[in-house]
Coordinates of C-alpha atoms and ligand atoms in Angstrom, one line a residue:
X136 CA 127.5 163.9 140.0
X137 CA 124.2 165.8 139.5
X138 CA 122.6 166.5 142.9
X139 CA 119.2 165.0 143.5
X140 CA 116.3 167.6 143.8
X141 CA 114.0 168.7 146.5
X142 CA 111.0 170.3 144.8
X143 CA 108.7 172.5 146.8
X144 CA 105.3 173.7 145.6
X145 CA 103.1 176.5 147.0
X146 CA 100.8 179.1 145.4
X147 CA 101.6 181.7 148.0
X148 CA 104.8 183.4 146.9
X149 CA 105.7 184.5 150.4
X150 CA 105.4 181.0 151.9
X151 CA 107.2 179.5 148.9
X152 CA 110.0 182.0 149.3
X153 CA 110.3 181.2 153.0
X154 CA 110.4 177.4 152.6
X155 CA 112.9 177.7 149.8
X156 CA 115.1 179.8 152.0
X157 CA 114.9 177.3 154.9
X158 CA 115.5 174.3 152.6
X159 CA 118.6 176.0 151.0
X160 CA 120.1 176.9 154.3
X161 CA 120.2 173.3 155.4
X162 CA 120.3 171.1 152.3
X163 CA 122.0 173.0 149.5
X164 CA 125.3 171.2 149.7
X165 CA 123.7 167.8 148.9
X166 CA 120.5 168.7 147.1
X167 CA 119.3 171.1 144.4
X168 CA 116.3 173.1 145.7
X169 CA 113.7 173.9 143.1
X170 CA 110.3 175.7 143.6
X171 CA 107.1 176.0 141.7
X172 CA 104.0 178.2 142.1
X173 CA 101.4 175.7 141.1
X174 CA 100.8 172.0 140.7
X175 CA 100.9 172.2 136.8
X176 CA 104.2 174.1 136.8
X177 CA 105.7 171.6 139.2
X178 CA 104.4 168.7 137.1
X179 CA 106.1 170.1 134.0
X180 CA 109.3 170.6 136.0
X181 CA 109.2 167.0 137.2
X182 CA 108.7 165.7 133.6
X183 CA 111.8 167.7 132.5
X184 CA 113.8 166.4 135.4
X185 CA 112.8 162.8 134.6
X186 CA 113.7 163.4 130.9
X187 CA 117.2 164.5 132.0
X188 CA 117.5 161.5 134.3
X189 CA 117.7 163.7 137.5
X190 CA 116.5 162.0 140.7
X191 CA 113.9 163.8 142.9
X192 CA 114.4 162.9 146.6
X193 CA 111.5 164.9 148.1
X194 CA 108.3 166.7 147.1
X195 CA 107.2 169.2 149.7
X196 CA 103.8 170.5 148.7
X197 CA 101.1 172.8 149.9
X198 CA 97.7 171.1 150.0
X199 CA 95.4 174.0 149.4
X200 CA 96.2 175.3 145.9
X201 CA 93.8 176.4 143.3
X202 CA 93.5 174.3 140.1
X203 CA 95.3 171.3 141.6
X204 CA 95.6 170.3 145.3
X205 CA 98.8 169.0 146.8
X206 CA 97.3 165.5 146.9
X207 CA 96.3 165.7 143.3
X208 CA 99.7 166.8 142.3
X209 CA 101.4 164.0 144.3
X210 CA 99.1 161.4 142.7
X211 CA 100.3 162.6 139.2
X212 CA 103.9 163.0 139.9
X213 CA 104.3 159.7 141.7
X214 CA 103.8 158.0 138.4
X215 CA 107.1 159.5 137.3
X216 CA 108.9 159.3 140.7
X217 CA 107.3 156.5 142.7
X218 CA 110.3 156.3 145.1
X219 CA 110.4 160.0 146.1
X220 CA 109.4 161.0 149.6
X221 CA 106.2 163.1 149.9
X222 CA 105.3 165.7 152.4
X223 CA 102.2 167.9 152.5
X224 CA 102.2 171.3 154.1
X225 CA 98.9 171.9 155.8
X226 CA 97.2 174.5 158.0
X227 CA 95.7 173.3 161.2
X228 CA 92.3 173.1 159.6
X229 CA 93.6 170.7 156.9
X230 CA 94.3 167.7 159.1
X231 CA 91.5 165.8 157.3
X232 CA 93.2 166.5 153.9
X233 CA 96.5 165.2 155.2
X234 CA 94.8 162.1 156.5
X235 CA 93.2 161.4 153.1
X236 CA 96.6 162.2 151.5
X237 CA 98.2 159.4 153.6
X238 CA 95.6 157.0 152.2
X239 CA 95.6 158.1 148.6
X240 CA 99.3 158.9 147.9
X241 CA 101.1 157.1 150.7
X242 CA 102.1 160.4 152.2
X243 CA 105.3 160.2 154.3
X244 CA 104.5 163.1 156.5
X245 CA 102.4 166.2 156.9
X246 CA 103.9 169.4 158.3
X247 CA 101.8 172.0 159.9
X248 CA 102.4 175.6 159.0
X249 CA 104.2 177.5 160.3
X250 CA 107.2 175.3 160.8
X251 CA 109.3 177.7 162.9
X252 CA 111.8 177.2 164.2
X253 CA 112.9 174.9 161.3
X254 CA 115.7 173.4 163.3
X255 CA 113.1 171.8 165.5
X256 CA 110.1 171.4 163.4
X257 CA 111.3 171.0 159.8
X258 CA 114.8 169.6 159.5
X259 CA 114.5 166.6 161.8
X260 CA 111.6 165.3 159.8
X261 CA 113.1 165.9 156.4
X262 CA 116.6 164.6 157.5
X263 CA 114.9 161.4 158.5
X264 CA 113.0 161.0 155.2
X265 CA 116.0 162.0 153.1
X266 CA 118.3 159.5 154.8
X267 CA 115.7 156.8 154.3
X268 CA 115.4 157.8 150.6
X269 CA 119.2 157.7 150.1
X270 CA 119.4 154.3 151.7
X271 CA 116.9 152.8 149.3
X272 CA 117.1 154.6 146.0
X273 CA 119.2 153.5 143.0
X274 CA 120.4 156.8 141.6
X275 CA 119.5 157.2 137.9
X276 CA 122.2 156.8 135.2
X277 CA 123.4 160.2 134.1
X278 CA 124.4 159.4 130.6
X279 CA 122.4 158.5 127.5
X280 CA 119.3 156.4 128.2
X281 CA 117.6 154.3 125.5
X282 CA 114.0 153.7 126.4
X283 CA 112.5 151.0 124.2
X284 CA 111.0 147.6 124.0
X285 CA 112.1 144.1 123.1
X286 CA 109.3 144.0 120.5
X287 CA 110.7 147.1 118.7
X288 CA 113.3 146.3 116.0
X289 CA 114.4 149.9 115.9
X290 CA 115.2 149.7 119.6
X291 CA 117.6 146.9 118.8
X292 CA 119.2 148.8 115.9
X293 CA 119.8 151.9 118.1
X294 CA 121.4 149.7 120.8
X295 CA 123.6 148.1 118.2
X296 CA 124.7 151.4 116.7
X297 CA 125.6 152.9 120.1
X298 CA 127.4 149.8 121.4
X299 CA 129.3 149.2 118.1
X300 CA 130.4 152.8 118.2
X301 CA 131.4 152.3 121.8
X302 CA 129.0 154.9 123.2
X303 CA 127.9 154.0 126.7
X304 CA 124.2 154.0 127.3
X305 CA 121.7 152.7 129.8
X306 CA 118.9 150.5 128.4
X307 CA 115.4 150.9 129.9
X308 CA 112.7 148.3 128.9
X309 CA 109.5 150.4 129.0
X310 CA 107.5 147.3 129.5
X311 CA 109.2 146.8 132.8
X312 CA 109.7 150.4 133.9
X313 CA 106.4 152.1 134.4
X314 CA 107.6 155.7 135.3
X315 CA 109.6 155.8 132.0
X316 CA 106.6 154.5 130.1
X317 CA 104.6 157.3 131.7
X318 CA 107.2 159.9 130.7
X319 CA 107.2 158.6 127.1
X320 CA 103.4 158.7 126.9
X321 CA 103.5 162.3 128.0
X322 CA 105.5 163.1 124.8
X323 CA 102.6 161.9 122.6
X324 CA 102.9 158.7 120.6
X325 CA 104.2 156.0 123.1
X326 CA 104.4 153.4 120.3
X327 CA 107.3 155.2 118.5
X328 CA 110.3 153.5 120.1
X329 CA 112.9 153.8 121.2
X330 CA 113.1 157.3 122.8
X331 CA 116.7 158.2 123.3
X332 CA 117.1 160.6 126.3
X333 CA 120.2 162.7 126.6
X334 CA 121.6 164.3 129.7
X335 CA 121.0 167.8 128.4
X336 CA 117.2 167.1 128.6
X337 CA 116.7 166.6 124.9
X338 CA 115.4 163.5 123.2
X339 CA 115.3 161.7 119.8
X340 CA 112.3 159.5 118.9
X341 CA 113.1 156.4 116.8
X342 CA 116.2 158.1 115.4
X343 CA 118.1 157.0 112.3
X344 CA 121.8 156.2 112.7
X345 CA 122.7 159.5 111.1
X346 CA 120.5 161.5 113.5
X347 CA 122.1 159.7 116.4
X348 CA 125.6 160.2 115.1
X349 CA 125.0 163.9 114.8
X350 CA 123.5 164.3 118.2
X351 CA 126.3 162.4 120.0
X352 CA 128.9 164.6 118.2
X353 CA 130.3 162.1 115.7
X354 CA 131.6 163.7 112.6
X355 CA 129.1 163.3 109.7
X356 CA 130.5 165.7 107.2
X357 CA 133.9 166.1 105.4
X358 CA 135.9 169.0 106.7
X359 CA 137.9 169.6 103.6
X360 CA 136.7 170.4 100.1
X361 CA 139.2 167.9 98.6
X362 CA 141.2 164.9 99.7
X363 CA 144.1 162.8 98.3
X364 CA 142.3 159.6 99.4
X365 CA 138.7 158.6 100.3
X366 CA 138.3 155.2 101.9
X367 CA 134.8 153.7 101.8
X368 CA 134.3 151.2 104.7
X369 CA 135.8 151.1 108.1
X370 CA 136.4 147.4 108.6
X371 CA 140.0 146.1 109.1
X372 CA 140.9 146.8 105.5
X373 CA 139.6 150.4 105.5
X374 CA 141.1 151.2 109.0
X375 CA 144.5 149.9 107.9
X376 CA 144.3 152.0 104.7
X377 CA 143.4 155.0 106.9
X378 CA 146.3 154.4 109.3
X379 CA 148.8 154.0 106.5
X380 CA 147.4 156.7 104.2
X381 CA 147.2 159.4 106.9
X382 CA 150.6 158.4 108.5
X383 CA 152.2 158.7 105.1
X384 CA 151.0 162.3 104.6
X385 CA 147.9 161.7 102.5
X386 CA 144.8 163.9 103.2
X387 CA 142.6 161.0 104.1
X388 CA 139.0 160.6 105.0
X389 CA 137.2 157.3 105.9
X390 CA 133.5 156.9 105.4
X391 CA 131.7 154.3 107.5
X392 CA 128.0 153.7 107.5
X393 CA 127.5 151.9 110.7
X394 CA 130.6 151.5 113.0
X395 CA 134.3 151.2 112.5
X396 CA 135.4 147.6 112.9
X397 CA 133.2 146.0 110.2
X398 CA 132.6 142.3 110.6
X399 CA 135.6 141.9 112.8
X400 CA 134.1 144.5 115.2
X401 CA 131.2 142.1 115.8
X402 CA 133.5 139.2 116.8
X403 CA 133.5 138.4 120.5
X404 CA 137.1 137.2 120.4
X405 CA 139.6 137.1 117.5
X406 CA 142.2 134.5 118.4
X407 CA 144.3 134.2 115.3
X408 CA 145.3 137.8 114.8
X409 CA 149.1 138.3 115.1
X410 CA 150.3 139.7 118.3
X411 CA 147.4 138.9 120.6
X412 CA 148.2 135.5 122.1
X413 CA 145.1 135.4 124.3
X414 CA 142.9 136.9 121.6
X415 CA 141.3 140.4 121.2
X416 CA 137.7 141.4 121.1
X417 CA 136.6 142.9 117.8
X418 CA 135.4 146.0 119.6
X419 CA 138.8 146.5 121.2
X420 CA 140.6 146.1 117.9
X421 CA 138.2 148.5 116.2
X422 CA 138.6 151.1 118.9
X423 CA 142.4 150.9 118.9
X424 CA 142.6 151.1 115.1
X425 CA 140.2 154.0 114.9
X426 CA 142.1 156.0 117.5
X427 CA 145.3 155.2 115.6
X428 CA 143.9 156.4 112.3
X429 CA 142.6 159.6 113.9
X430 CA 145.9 160.2 115.6
X431 CA 147.6 160.3 112.3
X432 CA 145.0 162.9 111.1
X433 CA 142.5 160.7 109.2
X434 CA 138.9 161.9 109.4
X435 CA 136.2 159.3 110.1
X436 CA 132.8 160.2 108.8
X437 CA 129.7 158.4 110.2
X438 CA 127.7 158.1 107.0
X439 CA 127.2 155.7 104.2
X440 CA 128.5 156.2 100.7
X441 CA 125.9 155.7 98.0
X442 CA 127.7 156.2 94.7
X443 CA 131.0 156.7 93.0
X444 CA 131.7 158.6 89.8
X445 CA 134.8 159.7 87.9
X446 CA 135.3 163.3 86.8
X447 CA 138.9 162.8 85.5
X448 CA 141.3 163.3 87.1
X449 CA 139.1 163.3 90.2
X450 CA 137.0 160.7 91.8
X451 CA 133.8 161.8 93.6
X452 CA 132.0 159.8 96.3
X453 CA 128.4 160.7 97.0
X454 CA 127.3 160.3 100.6
X455 CA 123.9 159.3 101.9
X456 CA 123.0 162.9 102.8
X457 CA 123.5 163.9 99.2
X458 CA 126.9 165.7 99.7
X459 CA 129.9 164.8 97.6
X460 CA 133.5 164.2 98.7
X461 CA 136.1 164.7 95.9
X462 CA 139.6 163.2 95.8
X463 CA 142.3 161.8 93.6
X464 CA 142.0 158.1 94.8
X465 CA 139.5 155.9 96.4
X466 CA 140.0 152.6 98.4
X467 CA 136.8 150.6 98.4
X468 CA 136.8 148.4 101.5
X469 CA 133.1 147.8 101.9
X470 CA 133.5 144.1 102.8
X471 CA 130.6 141.8 102.8
X472 CA 127.2 141.7 104.3
X473 CA 125.5 138.6 105.7
X474 CA 123.4 136.4 103.5
X475 CA 119.7 136.4 104.2
X476 CA 117.9 133.3 105.5
X477 CA 115.0 133.1 103.2
X478 CA 112.4 131.2 105.1
X479 CA 109.0 132.3 106.2
X480 CA 108.7 134.3 109.4
X481 CA 112.2 135.7 109.7
X482 CA 111.5 139.2 108.4
X483 CA 108.9 140.3 110.9
X484 CA 111.0 138.9 113.8
X485 CA 114.3 140.6 112.8
X486 CA 115.7 142.5 115.8
X487 CA 113.1 140.9 118.2
X488 CA 114.3 137.4 118.3
X489 CA 115.9 136.7 114.9
X490 CA 119.3 138.4 114.3
X491 CA 122.0 138.3 111.6
X492 CA 125.4 137.9 113.3
X493 CA 126.2 137.8 116.9
X494 CA 124.0 140.7 118.2
X495 CA 126.1 140.8 121.4
X496 CA 124.0 143.6 122.9
X497 CA 121.2 141.0 123.3
X498 CA 123.1 138.4 125.2
X499 CA 121.7 139.4 128.6
X500 CA 118.2 139.5 127.3
X501 CA 118.4 135.8 126.6
X502 CA 120.0 134.8 129.9
X503 CA 118.8 131.3 131.0
X504 CA 116.8 130.8 127.8
X505 CA 117.2 128.5 124.8
X506 CA 118.7 130.0 121.7
X507 CA 119.7 128.6 118.2
X508 CA 122.7 129.4 116.0
X509 CA 122.2 128.8 112.3
X510 CA 125.4 128.1 110.4
X511 CA 128.7 126.2 110.8
X512 CA 131.5 128.7 109.9
X513 CA 134.0 130.2 112.4
X514 CA 131.7 133.1 113.1
X515 CA 128.9 130.7 114.0
X516 CA 131.3 128.9 116.3
X517 CA 132.4 132.1 118.0
X518 CA 128.7 133.1 118.3
X519 CA 127.8 129.7 119.9
X520 CA 130.6 130.0 122.5
X521 CA 129.7 133.6 123.3
X522 CA 126.0 132.9 123.9
X523 CA 126.7 129.7 125.8
X524 CA 127.9 132.0 128.6
X525 CA 124.4 133.5 129.0
X526 CA 121.8 131.1 127.5
X527 CA 120.6 127.9 129.2
X528 CA 121.1 126.0 126.0
X529 CA 122.6 126.8 122.6
X530 CA 121.6 124.6 119.7
X531 CA 123.7 124.9 116.6
X532 CA 121.8 124.0 113.4
X533 CA 124.2 122.7 110.8
X534 CA 123.3 121.6 107.3
X535 CA 126.5 119.6 106.7
X536 CA 127.1 116.3 108.5
X537 CA 129.9 117.8 110.7
X538 CA 131.4 121.1 111.7
X539 CA 134.8 119.9 110.4
X540 CA 134.1 121.0 106.8
X541 CA 133.8 124.7 107.6
X542 CA 135.1 125.5 111.1
X543 CA 138.6 125.7 112.6
X544 CA 139.6 122.8 114.8
X545 CA 140.3 125.0 117.8
X546 CA 136.7 126.2 117.8
X547 CA 135.3 122.7 117.3
X548 CA 137.3 121.5 120.3
X549 CA 136.0 124.3 122.4
X550 CA 132.4 123.7 121.3
X551 CA 132.6 120.0 122.1
X552 CA 133.9 120.8 125.6
X553 CA 131.0 123.2 126.4
X554 CA 128.2 121.3 128.0
X555 CA 125.3 123.6 127.1
X556 CA 126.0 123.7 123.4
X557 CA 124.3 121.0 121.3
X558 CA 125.3 120.5 117.6
X559 CA 122.5 119.2 115.4
X560 CA 123.8 118.3 112.0
X561 CA 122.1 117.5 108.7
X562 CA 119.2 119.9 109.4
X563 CA 117.8 122.9 107.6
X564 CA 115.7 125.7 109.1
X565 CA 112.3 125.8 107.2
X566 CA 110.4 128.5 109.2
X567 CA 110.4 130.6 112.3
X568 CA 107.3 131.4 114.3
X569 CA 106.3 133.8 117.1
X570 CA 104.1 136.8 117.8
X571 CA 106.0 139.9 118.9
X572 CA 109.0 137.7 119.8
X573 CA 110.5 134.5 118.5
X574 CA 109.0 131.3 119.9
X575 CA 109.7 128.4 117.6
X576 CA 112.2 127.4 115.0
X577 CA 111.0 124.7 112.5
X578 CA 113.7 122.5 111.2
X579 CA 113.7 119.5 108.9
X580 CA 116.1 116.6 108.9
X581 CA 118.1 115.9 105.7
X582 CA 117.6 114.1 103.5
X583 CA 114.3 112.7 104.8
X584 CA 112.8 116.3 105.2
X585 CA 111.1 115.2 108.3
X586 CA 109.9 118.3 110.2
X587 CA 110.0 119.2 113.8
X588 CA 109.9 122.4 116.0
X589 CA 112.3 123.6 118.6
X590 CA 111.4 126.1 121.3
X591 CA 113.8 129.0 121.1
X592 CA 113.8 132.6 122.4
X593 CA 116.3 133.8 119.8
X594 CA 118.0 132.7 116.6
X595 CA 121.4 134.0 115.5
X596 CA 122.0 133.5 111.8
X597 CA 125.5 133.1 110.3
X598 CA 125.1 131.6 106.8
X599 CA 127.7 133.3 104.7
X600 CA 128.1 136.6 103.0
X601 CA 127.7 138.5 99.8
X602 CA 129.9 141.4 98.7
X603 CA 128.7 145.0 99.3
X604 CA 129.1 146.6 95.9
X605 CA 125.7 148.4 95.4
X606 CA 127.4 151.8 95.2
X607 CA 129.7 150.7 92.3
X608 CA 127.2 148.6 90.4
X609 CA 127.7 149.3 86.7
X610 CA 131.0 151.2 87.2
X611 CA 133.5 148.5 88.3
X612 CA 134.0 145.1 86.8
X613 CA 132.9 142.3 89.2
X614 CA 133.2 138.5 89.1
X615 CA 130.2 136.2 88.8
X616 CA 129.6 136.4 92.6
X617 CA 129.8 140.2 92.6
X618 CA 133.3 140.6 94.1
X619 CA 135.4 143.4 92.7
X620 CA 138.1 142.4 90.2
X621 CA 141.5 144.0 90.6
X622 CA 145.0 144.0 89.1
X623 CA 145.8 141.0 87.0
X624 CA 142.4 139.4 87.6
X625 CA 141.0 142.1 85.3
X626 CA 143.0 140.8 82.3
X627 CA 142.9 137.0 82.5
X628 CA 143.7 136.6 78.8
X629 CA 146.0 139.5 78.5
X630 CA 143.6 142.2 77.2
X631 CA 142.9 145.3 79.4
X632 CA 139.5 146.0 80.9
X633 CA 136.7 147.7 78.9
X634 CA 137.0 151.5 78.8
X635 CA 140.6 151.3 80.1
X636 CA 142.3 154.3 78.5
X637 CA 145.7 154.3 80.2
X638 CA 148.9 153.1 78.6
X639 CA 149.6 150.7 81.5
X640 CA 148.0 147.7 83.1
X641 CA 145.9 148.0 86.2
X642 CA 148.1 148.1 89.3
X643 CA 147.7 145.5 92.1
X644 CA 144.4 146.3 94.0
X645 CA 143.4 148.7 91.2
X646 CA 139.9 148.1 89.8
X647 CA 138.7 148.6 86.3
X648 CA 138.6 152.4 87.0
X649 CA 142.1 153.9 87.4
X650 CA 142.5 155.5 90.8
X651 CA 139.8 153.3 92.4
X652 CA 141.3 150.5 94.5
X653 CA 139.7 147.6 96.4
X654 CA 140.9 145.9 99.5
X655 CA 139.7 143.2 101.9
X656 CA 136.7 140.9 101.7
X657 CA 135.0 142.9 98.9
X658 CA 137.9 142.1 96.5
X659 CA 137.7 139.0 94.4
X660 CA 140.3 136.4 95.5
X661 CA 140.8 137.9 99.0
X662 CA 141.3 135.6 102.0
X663 CA 138.3 136.7 104.1
X664 CA 140.4 137.0 107.3
X665 CA 141.2 140.0 109.6
X666 CA 144.9 139.8 109.0
X667 CA 144.5 139.5 105.3
X668 CA 142.2 142.5 105.2
X669 CA 144.6 144.6 107.2
X670 CA 147.4 143.5 104.9
X671 CA 145.4 144.4 101.8
X672 CA 144.3 147.8 103.2
X673 CA 147.9 148.8 104.0
X674 CA 149.3 147.2 100.8
X675 CA 146.8 149.2 98.8
X676 CA 148.3 152.5 100.1
X677 CA 151.7 151.7 98.5
X678 CA 149.9 151.4 95.2
X679 CA 147.9 154.6 95.8
X680 CA 151.2 156.4 96.1
X681 CA 152.4 155.1 92.7
X682 CA 149.1 156.2 91.2
X683 CA 149.3 159.7 92.7
X684 CA 152.6 160.2 91.1
X685 CA 150.9 160.0 87.7
X686 CA 148.0 162.4 88.3
Ligands
LIG803 C1 131.4 137.2 113.7 C2 132.7 137.1 112.9 C3 133.8 136.6 113.4 C4 135.0 136.6 112.7 N1 136.1 136.1 113.3 C5 137.3 136.1 112.6 C6 138.5 135.6 113.2 O1 138.5 135.2 114.4 N2 139.6 135.7 112.5 C7 139.7 136.2 111.2 O2 140.8 136.2 110.7 N3 138.6 136.6 110.6 C8 137.4 136.6 111.3 N4 136.2 137.0 110.6 C9 136.3 137.5 109.3 C10 136.9 139.0 109.3 O3 136.2 139.7 110.3 C11 136.7 139.6 107.9 O4 137.5 138.9 107.0 C12 137.2 141.1 107.9 O5 136.4 141.9 108.9 C13 137.1 141.7 106.6 O6 137.4 143.1 106.7 P1 137.0 144.2 105.6 O7 137.5 145.5 106.1 O8 137.4 143.7 104.2 O9 135.4 144.2 105.6 P2 134.3 144.3 106.7 O10 134.8 143.8 108.0 O11 133.1 143.6 106.1 O12 134.1 145.8 106.8 C14 133.4 146.6 105.8 C15 132.9 147.9 106.4 O13 132.4 148.7 105.3 C16 131.3 149.3 105.7 N5 130.5 149.7 104.5 C17 130.0 148.8 103.6 N6 129.4 149.5 102.6 C18 129.5 150.8 102.9 C19 129.1 152.1 102.3 N7 128.4 152.0 101.1 N8 129.4 153.2 102.9 C20 130.1 153.3 104.0 N9 130.5 152.1 104.7 C21 130.2 150.9 104.1 C22 130.6 148.3 106.6 O14 129.6 148.9 107.5 C23 131.7 147.7 107.3 O15 132.0 148.3 108.5 C24 135.0 137.1 111.4 C25 133.9 137.6 110.8 C26 132.7 137.6 111.5 C27 131.4 138.1 110.9

């Protein structure tokens, strides 16, 4: 644990040296003793300590200093450290200054110079103040701190990125924490949020996922010039492909733009995955699978892939930073992304009240408030059960006349048995309203289209999905909904795909470009289940081996 600091300030180097020596002698085992020769220097040091998340227990400050008096310094620094104990060092003649210090900055004590012998005149006073401070202070978190606001969508995105990559952090709402707001204002533009503060004293302001990934030491570049296999997408299908590919000796790299786990990683509890009789959280499954893939030697790159091209016999994947990764074979496991709710008011409230998917990081934010779930699939059901543990009331807004058409019975039973979940059927969301946060959800009854408004602090949207195929648009053959066609589905009436030059049919999982395979939810005809995606990802590797024998 980092020791809390005692900071002493005096413009007289001799006095400063003497007090530092006496402080060290008595307190060095429990505190870090720092000194500064002026109020300005001390203020800068205090800002840096705050940025690193270091606690300051005590300021011991000379009153009579040029430029900035001790009282003036304390007035400034207490905005950053309101709980620190404050002691002024005064000469006999400064009693009046000490008294005004008590009134202006809540001085805890004033010490008359000289303080010899310290065992009698210094330590008893400071011991008392420090034990009082220790009893009342909550020591700051020493890891990554995200200082942001509920009204800042980027703050939400940063929290999501860190939590889905299982990076621990401490959230600070700057609207509630004035010292942190003060610190952020001292950096310049206090409206650019969040500010991510790192234990080494550095910071990132409103960072992108890639900047964050680099800073926290995630791999963002390929290590080898060439791979046997590049997997795009780190959901269950991609992770399974990585485990099987790497374990079977293929030089394998997996490229994931947000966090390993994909949709499954956002599930609060997967209950139908083989081998986990009491369920497994998506985050846990993702962490285990990623560790397993890495253990077999697969690289996992935190970056998006933006394009794919063929340079026979090679395949080249272009990453978001403009670099290329070359290989013999590609497994496309990019899954699906949620379908957008196209009603007025959603867009400006995204991340600050309106969310696609479960947004589990926000559950505590909506404790004891009313929230809505839009949708009636299994993911909506899981979301409703998850938020019912926090929210006062969860209202499920369902277009159909029952949940039975789209949700598994075990989830329906659980929802019906949860008193704070209400299911409203035959309704459609028509608008959402709110300034800086979600306040109302407008719904209309079907088929009459009679409108009414619900009060809600948050709305979680689960209304289906569309395949993520932007990076292969124009290259691979897709079905009418945009899913990637593979194997026999490419030749429904016997003829081979356009531009297919090989003297064989496409293999199972192989797309209309030889050597490019698709697995999981993105593939036309797939089952849209975790176990199915895992099966497809591992099954595709068997076919990749057959392909590699021919190149
Ligand atoms: C909330 C929720 C709960 C669910 N619960 C269950 C359940 O209980 N049981 C069950 O069987 N199924 C469940 N499902 C469905 C299941 O999660 C999916 O079928 C499964 O995750 C599909 O896996 P996938 O690997 O094919 O795709 P995805 O899980 O969609 O993963 C695709 C990955 O590819 C990444 N990606 C996309 N494009 C790019 C790119 N260009 N570059 C880099 N990376 C990219 C994405 O970021 C994502 O991580 C649930 C789904 C959701 C949303």
